[in-house]
Each structure stands twice: as C-alpha cells, then as structure tokens.
XYZ file of C-alpha atoms in Angstrom:
424
model
C 17.850 -7.290 5.549
C 15.597 -8.972 8.113
C 13.584 -12.126 7.567
C 10.367 -10.154 7.031
C 11.690 -8.231 4.040
C 9.619 -9.109 0.937
C 11.355 -11.499 -1.425
C 11.136 -9.121 -4.389
C 13.203 -6.557 -2.470
C 16.141 -8.897 -1.975
C 19.301 -7.821 -3.747
C 17.931 -4.402 -4.635
C 20.144 -2.402 -2.250
C 22.167 -0.788 -5.015
C 19.003 0.640 -6.596
C 17.881 2.419 -3.434
C 18.446 6.155 -3.152
C 19.457 6.969 0.444
C 17.782 10.358 0.037
C 14.419 8.637 -0.395
C 12.262 7.203 -3.177
C 11.005 10.618 -4.309
C 14.406 12.332 -4.442
C 14.024 12.658 -8.220
C 10.981 14.911 -7.830
C 10.801 18.679 -7.400
C 7.664 20.084 -5.794
C 6.581 23.722 -5.931
C 4.490 24.350 -2.834
C 2.054 27.295 -2.753
C 0.156 25.952 0.266
C -0.682 27.419 3.657
C -2.441 26.344 6.848
C -2.828 22.560 7.149
C -4.169 20.334 4.340
C -1.675 21.521 1.716
C 1.398 21.782 3.969
C 0.661 18.329 5.399
C 0.526 16.915 1.876
C 3.828 18.443 0.822
C 5.513 17.461 4.085
C 4.727 13.831 3.246
C 6.510 14.320 -0.083
C 9.489 15.973 1.639
C 9.709 13.110 4.138
C 9.929 10.699 1.203
C 12.821 12.603 -0.332
C 11.239 15.098 -2.725
C 12.748 18.583 -2.996
C 9.884 20.757 -1.768
C 10.192 24.476 -2.511
C 7.767 26.418 -0.339
C 6.927 29.621 -2.183
C 5.798 32.316 0.256
C 4.850 35.969 0.190
C 6.831 38.469 2.255
C 4.337 37.876 5.087
C 4.922 34.140 4.979
C 2.610 31.253 5.694
C 0.108 32.558 8.256
C 0.733 29.557 10.504
C 4.236 30.838 11.289
C 2.539 33.104 13.836
C -0.151 30.834 15.312
C -0.218 31.002 19.134
C 0.286 29.745 21.794
C 3.506 27.746 21.370
C 6.676 28.881 19.577
C 10.072 27.354 18.937
C 12.253 30.317 18.033
C 10.500 32.723 15.663
C 8.050 30.141 14.289
C 5.004 28.555 15.871
C 4.840 24.924 16.934
C 1.961 24.654 14.456
C 4.322 25.620 11.608
C 7.016 23.223 12.857
C 4.486 20.371 12.742
C 3.815 20.788 9.008
C 6.899 22.125 7.243
C 9.949 20.034 8.022
C 12.330 19.253 5.185
C 11.173 22.114 2.941
C 13.027 25.033 1.363
C 11.468 28.499 1.679
C 11.684 31.067 -1.102
C 9.990 34.480 -0.993
C 8.948 35.945 -4.358
C 6.794 38.992 -5.053
C 4.339 37.614 -7.607
C 2.865 41.067 -8.215
C 6.133 42.095 -9.818
C 6.576 40.876 -13.402
C 10.128 39.826 -12.599
C 8.842 37.730 -9.710
C 6.197 36.120 -11.853
C 8.829 35.304 -14.465
C 10.970 33.614 -11.802
C 7.952 31.582 -10.729
C 7.232 30.484 -14.297
C 10.831 29.445 -14.722
C 10.585 27.375 -11.541
C 7.447 25.732 -12.915
C 9.454 24.589 -15.938
C 11.706 22.619 -13.544
C 8.844 21.322 -11.386
C 7.259 17.866 -11.303
C 4.367 18.579 -8.915
C 2.779 21.915 -8.040
C 0.505 21.958 -4.998
C -1.818 24.813 -4.038
C -4.775 25.115 -1.674
C -6.270 28.468 -2.586
C -9.920 28.958 -3.406
C -10.707 28.189 -7.062
C -9.721 31.041 -9.355
C -6.962 32.567 -7.206
C -4.103 31.047 -9.190
C -5.749 32.095 -12.447
C -5.936 35.686 -11.225
C -2.229 35.510 -10.442
C -1.586 34.371 -14.011
C -0.534 30.953 -12.702
C -3.529 28.781 -13.540
C -3.141 25.252 -14.849
C -3.801 26.086 -18.502
C -1.069 28.732 -18.417
C 1.431 26.569 -16.574
C 1.054 23.439 -18.667
C 2.014 25.449 -21.730
C 5.340 26.079 -19.978
C 5.604 22.504 -18.702
C 3.366 19.873 -20.375
C 4.525 17.253 -17.875
C 3.459 19.297 -14.835
C 1.217 17.573 -12.298
C -0.914 20.329 -10.788
C -2.628 19.386 -7.507
C -5.322 21.739 -6.193
C -6.629 21.019 -2.686
C -9.645 23.121 -1.723
C -12.637 23.042 0.579
C -15.238 22.042 -1.992
C -13.350 21.358 -5.217
C -13.215 23.155 -8.543
C -16.852 22.470 -9.539
C -20.273 22.700 -7.934
C -22.317 25.503 -6.340
C -20.006 25.809 -3.300
C -16.704 25.811 -5.182
C -15.734 29.340 -4.130
C -16.606 29.005 -0.458
C -13.823 28.692 2.108
C -13.721 25.637 4.338
C -11.794 24.523 7.377
C -11.517 21.198 9.135
C -14.508 21.664 11.447
C -16.710 22.849 8.574
C -16.176 19.705 6.515
C -16.535 17.527 9.614
C -19.896 19.185 10.204
C -21.124 19.286 6.611
C -20.068 15.731 5.723
C -21.973 14.167 8.619
C -18.770 13.085 10.345
C -19.537 15.236 13.367
C -23.012 13.712 13.691
C -21.363 10.318 14.277
C -18.995 11.628 16.956
C -19.870 11.848 20.633
C -22.660 10.246 22.615
C -26.128 9.684 21.095
C -27.932 11.754 23.745
C -25.530 14.714 23.646
C -24.636 17.426 21.100
C -22.237 16.394 18.283
C -18.551 17.063 18.890
C -15.554 17.632 16.651
C -12.981 14.869 16.197
C -9.882 16.146 17.992
C -7.246 15.598 15.274
C -7.857 17.693 12.113
C -9.035 14.761 10.015
C -10.700 16.947 7.374
C -7.362 18.532 6.518
C -5.175 15.469 6.949
C -7.318 13.141 4.833
C -7.600 15.701 2.022
C -3.822 16.145 2.064
C -3.277 12.405 1.804
C -5.790 12.012 -1.034
C -4.077 14.924 -2.781
C -0.727 13.184 -2.647
C -2.177 9.852 -3.780
C -3.653 11.606 -6.790
C -0.488 13.572 -7.516
C 1.802 10.545 -7.329
C -0.597 8.535 -9.514
C -0.429 11.337 -12.079
C 3.380 11.368 -11.886
C 3.396 7.645 -12.614
C 1.284 8.247 -15.690
C 3.429 11.238 -16.704
C 6.517 9.071 -16.589
C 4.883 6.783 -19.186
C 3.211 9.358 -21.419
C 5.081 12.630 -20.857
C 1.815 14.404 -20.056
C 0.830 15.809 -16.675
C -2.633 16.123 -15.176
C -4.777 18.431 -13.081
C -5.607 16.799 -9.731
C -8.709 18.246 -8.041
C -9.181 17.202 -4.396
C -11.862 18.635 -2.096
C -11.837 18.424 1.685
C -15.611 17.848 1.634
C -15.346 14.963 -0.859
C -12.489 13.434 1.100
C -14.444 13.533 4.336
C -17.463 11.905 2.693
C -15.148 9.146 1.483
C -13.976 8.439 5.037
C -17.536 7.648 6.152
C -16.874 4.167 4.726
C -19.391 1.544 5.868
C -21.489 4.140 7.750
C -22.267 5.790 4.407
C -23.054 2.506 2.680
C -25.263 1.344 5.576
C -27.266 4.549 5.120
C -27.390 4.322 1.318
C -28.589 0.707 1.511
C -31.090 1.037 4.374
C -32.122 4.689 4.360
C -31.536 4.759 8.120
C -29.735 7.869 9.393
C -27.082 6.763 11.908
C -26.628 8.575 15.200
C -23.492 9.363 17.167
C -21.552 6.190 17.827
C -20.364 7.020 21.316
C -18.256 4.217 22.738
C -19.771 1.458 20.612
C -19.860 -0.074 17.119
C -23.069 -0.233 15.111
C -22.523 -3.878 14.073
C -20.312 -5.405 16.775
C -21.545 -5.084 20.386
C -18.227 -6.336 21.769
C -16.332 -3.530 19.985
C -16.643 -1.021 22.806
C -15.013 0.810 25.700
C -15.614 0.164 29.378
C -14.855 2.164 32.518
C -12.767 0.240 35.017
C -12.126 0.264 38.767
C -9.518 3.038 38.622
C -11.746 5.354 36.583
C -9.717 4.779 33.423
C -11.255 3.247 30.309
C -10.271 0.231 28.267
C -11.322 -0.343 24.664
C -11.975 -3.926 23.567
C -12.420 -5.186 20.014
C -13.615 -8.767 20.317
C -14.667 -8.943 16.671
C -14.776 -12.692 16.029
C -16.593 -15.584 17.658
C -13.255 -16.896 18.894
C -12.404 -13.565 20.502
C -15.857 -13.441 22.098
C -15.154 -16.733 23.812
C -11.738 -15.561 24.988
C -13.253 -12.322 26.319
C -15.745 -14.320 28.375
C -12.944 -16.516 29.778
C -10.727 -13.572 30.759
C -13.642 -11.820 32.468
C -14.623 -14.984 34.323
C -17.971 -15.045 32.541
C -17.593 -18.291 30.593
C -21.263 -19.077 31.113
C -22.160 -16.274 28.686
C -20.769 -18.318 25.784
C -23.757 -20.695 26.026
C -26.349 -18.118 27.080
C -28.971 -18.124 24.258
C -28.928 -14.321 24.233
C -25.219 -14.142 23.367
C -24.160 -17.260 21.438
C -23.386 -15.546 18.114
C -22.917 -11.920 17.129
C -26.489 -11.533 15.832
C -27.773 -12.648 19.255
C -25.433 -10.309 21.067
C -26.469 -7.401 18.852
C -30.161 -8.051 19.564
C -29.508 -8.174 23.322
C -26.682 -5.636 23.458
C -28.059 -3.592 26.379
C -28.299 -6.689 28.584
C -24.805 -7.754 27.498
C -23.268 -4.357 28.190
C -24.725 -4.256 31.687
C -23.039 -7.569 32.534
C -19.696 -6.583 30.999
C -19.672 -3.120 32.574
C -20.204 -4.606 36.012
C -17.291 -7.007 35.582
C -14.875 -4.410 34.149
C -15.450 -2.267 37.247
C -13.742 -4.907 39.394
C -10.146 -4.296 38.207
C -8.013 -1.367 36.927
C -7.977 -0.680 33.195
C -4.314 -1.590 32.662
C -4.830 -5.009 34.291
C -7.781 -5.814 32.063
C -5.960 -4.577 28.956
C -2.904 -6.698 29.739
C -4.941 -9.826 30.492
C -6.998 -9.467 27.338
C -4.025 -8.851 25.065
C -2.170 -11.838 26.535
C -5.232 -13.979 25.812
C -5.397 -12.809 22.192
C -8.185 -10.225 22.475
C -7.173 -6.799 21.089
C -7.548 -4.229 23.860
C -5.972 -1.008 25.058
C -6.237 1.492 27.832
C -7.529 4.751 26.323
C -4.375 6.826 26.559
C -3.910 10.537 26.929
C -1.267 11.927 24.541
C 1.517 11.801 27.126
C 0.843 8.118 27.652
C 0.510 7.448 23.918
C 3.984 8.825 23.204
C 5.379 6.979 26.225
C 4.270 3.637 24.762
C 7.304 1.436 24.014
C 5.828 0.735 20.582
C 5.960 4.444 19.655
C 9.637 4.494 20.614
C 10.405 1.264 18.757
C 8.809 2.676 15.613
C 10.688 6.002 15.885
C 7.439 7.930 15.805
C 8.981 11.058 17.329
C 11.752 12.723 15.337
C 14.065 15.666 16.073
C 13.758 18.816 13.976
C 16.031 21.866 13.969
C 16.216 25.253 12.290
C 19.102 27.358 11.057
C 19.039 29.460 14.248
C 19.826 26.448 16.400
C 16.299 25.994 17.738
C 15.371 22.383 18.212
C 12.214 20.422 19.000
C 10.503 17.110 18.250
C 7.647 16.348 15.877
C 5.593 13.314 14.918
C 7.353 11.182 12.321
C 6.118 10.022 8.956
C 4.554 6.585 9.590
C 5.772 5.159 6.270
C 8.772 2.957 7.046
C 11.021 2.098 4.112
C 13.625 -0.641 3.904
C 17.234 0.542 3.680
C 16.244 4.111 4.502
C 16.871 6.052 7.684
C 15.115 9.381 8.098
C 17.657 12.156 8.582
C 17.225 14.987 11.041
C 15.046 17.516 9.259
C 15.121 21.282 9.333
C 12.253 23.772 9.362
C 12.900 26.784 7.104
C 12.991 30.424 8.132
C 10.961 32.665 5.859
C 12.972 33.103 2.657
C 15.914 31.123 4.008
C 16.525 29.341 0.709
C 15.597 32.087 -1.749
C 19.077 32.544 -3.186
C 19.880 28.831 -2.935
C 16.812 27.829 -4.955
C 17.554 30.391 -7.670
C 21.116 29.109 -7.895
C 20.427 25.391 -7.771
C 17.171 25.188 -9.713
C 17.450 28.090 -12.172
C 21.270 28.149 -12.448
C 21.318 31.871 -11.645
C 24.538 33.605 -10.613
C 25.062 35.882 -7.608
C 25.246 38.815 -10.011
C 21.751 37.960 -11.272
C 20.269 37.312 -7.847
C 21.529 40.333 -5.892
C 19.608 42.978 -7.907
C 16.382 41.009 -7.381
C 16.959 40.946 -3.625
C 17.795 44.654 -3.544
C 14.587 45.428 -5.483
C 12.457 43.302 -3.137
C 11.426 40.909 -5.903
C 13.043 38.144 -3.862
C 13.489 38.238 -0.080
C 15.865 36.401 2.208
C 15.453 35.051 5.735
C 14.848 37.251 8.731
C 15.737 36.069 12.224
C 13.114 38.259 13.897
C 10.935 36.886 16.674
C 7.164 36.691 16.132
C 5.101 39.684 17.112
C 3.185 39.488 20.386
C -0.397 38.615 19.451
C -1.772 39.226 22.906
C-alpha cells in the first residue's frame, strides 16, 4: 500500500475481491454497436459477469471493416472484452424460456434497442420484473422512452448535431465538424452505467429494482456544461470554439516554429505571469490591456497576436517543456501514435493485451479506473456463441443432456471459427 492510499482503505485487503468490485453481479447484455457495448464492457472490466446475448447473426459490429483480428473486427474487439457470448433464438418459445430463466439470475439487464422492441419480443420491463423484482433494467436509446422522437434511431453524429455539440466544434468561420471520438455513444454508455449501479445500490437496500432510461440526446445536452448555462443565462448563442476558450483568452493553442501546435492553459493570474516570463514577455504583466483576465478578454485579439508571434520562434516541444517546468500546464497536440507513446500512458497501463479462443491477439485501450489491490487480467474477446453451453451450465445449472437437444434444434448455437465474409 503506497503512501497515497486513502486512510479508510488501510487494512481492508482481506475484503477485496481479486476478480473486481463487481464480481458479485451478473449482467445480461442485449446491446449492439457502441453505446451499449461500451457500457457493459466497463462493467466487465470491473469484474461483473457479462453475458452477451446475440442472435445467430451476432452483433453487427463483428463484421465492421476495415480492420480485423481473426474473424472479428477491430471495432468489435474495442468494445467486448471480458464478456461471454451466448446465442439464443428468441423466436422459439424454448429460447424465450431460457432467456427468462437467465433474467431470474440477472442483476442488471442492458439493452439499446429502439423503444418497444423488447416489449414485442415479450421481454419488456413489466414482464421481466414479474420474474425478477430486483432486476435493474437499463435502456440506452437515441432519444429515450418518452417524447415525440422516442422511436427514431440515432447515432453518434446525429446527437452531436442535434444537441448543438457540433456547432461548438471547429473554427468559427468554417462549417461545423464532428468530434473525432464517438462522444455521443461513450457518454450515454457511462451515464447508463452510473444509473444502473445507483439502482443496484438501492436494490441492495430495498430488494426492488428500477427501470433506468438513458438517452444519447439527453446525455449529449448534459455534456454542454457551462456553454449551455452561459446560453440559458445570457440568451447568446455561442459559436464554434476553435482553438480558444470563451472565458479564458490564455486557454488556447498556438502554432510553433516546427509547424506543430502547443496547447496552453494559463487559467490563473499566477499562471499568466509565469507564461509571460517563459515567453520572455514579462512586460505584458503590467500592460494595462492585460493585467487581469477581464482585461485580457477585452483585448484578446491584440494579446493573441503578440503570443502567436513569440510561439513561432521555437519548436512546440521546447515551448511545452519550458512551460510545464515553470508550472504552466501545456502540451504538444499529439497525433494518436504520439499519445500512446507518451511515458505517462505506459506508466498508467492504458494499453492492455486481449486474446480470443483462436489464439488471435491484439491490444486495446484500458479501463481508466484504477483500483487499489487489483490488477487487470488479460481479457478475452468472445467468438459468437462461444459460451452458450457454459452459461447454461453455470447460470441455469443445466446438464449436457438438457443442453445438447437445444443445440441440435438450433434454439442455442455454439461458436463458429469462420472468417468474416469479404464486404468489398
């Protein structure tokens, strides 16, 4: 235990489960694409048993081009580590019965279909909570379970556009652009898991589960943070932020002598003074136009012209190093190869190995939650139906004699080692 470990954690080693803090939870995962699978991967990383229930065609992302590791796409590998795959034909009454029996042993069910799909399958919340009153049912959808757009599909770019997020991205005098990472999906997945785990905490006290309704659109509105409140208070519609901050003129990027860019966040008066000293512009600290942040904001264009000229005199990495050593947060704007080459990424184990049952191996981005007395094990990515028989045995206590007829009838399917079809 290092010196930074919180005092309340001292002496608690014996209470820690090496499998993770959620190893007592079973999750039934009906999700596909990104928001839902991301959410359930977080739970799997934290130790939950996540049973990914798929149709015979499997999650559509198994076949997303252009990159594959064995029979599954790199896209699928990025979202499904640590899960168990079971294939059940829900159109067959025997398959539906198996699903209902799994629900009885489930703590959290996660789905990201359009509203009404699970009801049509006979697996809606009202039906399932009769089988399991303690079930936490988490539905992640584009627009939620209520409202005039509830049945419309949505993807990441749609909610970025509709929420106003895209209007804040890019340069003010150019067309809006999408944020590169799929923030609409990722944020909704995280909100879904916050809601689900909150409901589990309540269930553990009361014995009653809850329905958790999370919309990608709502989640993206929530991420607007102070931009939204600035608008609601002032009525002013903000424009694309470009390389700057609406309130802090020294929170900005600058192009340097080597053509690379450095981002500087001199957010306090102290940091402003240090920035001036590092740049060799100490006289700006007493210039009436720039003394305090309000002055600098009023004269931001004049300030930027002076700073841009000075940043063009040295390479970006030299400025970033000098500023950080002086106590001013700064960084070269990395490409992804440089980001993952950062010593900090290595020290934090932010790239983890993942394998599959066929011996294929790659690396994925790790869960950023670091837990004391817990080392993340090497995870596997499941083949379609790889764990069908195992789940029926371990969760439903079924024998081989009970399982084999279901497999022969196609009610349950097992893994196939086939390569993906050529989409080109």
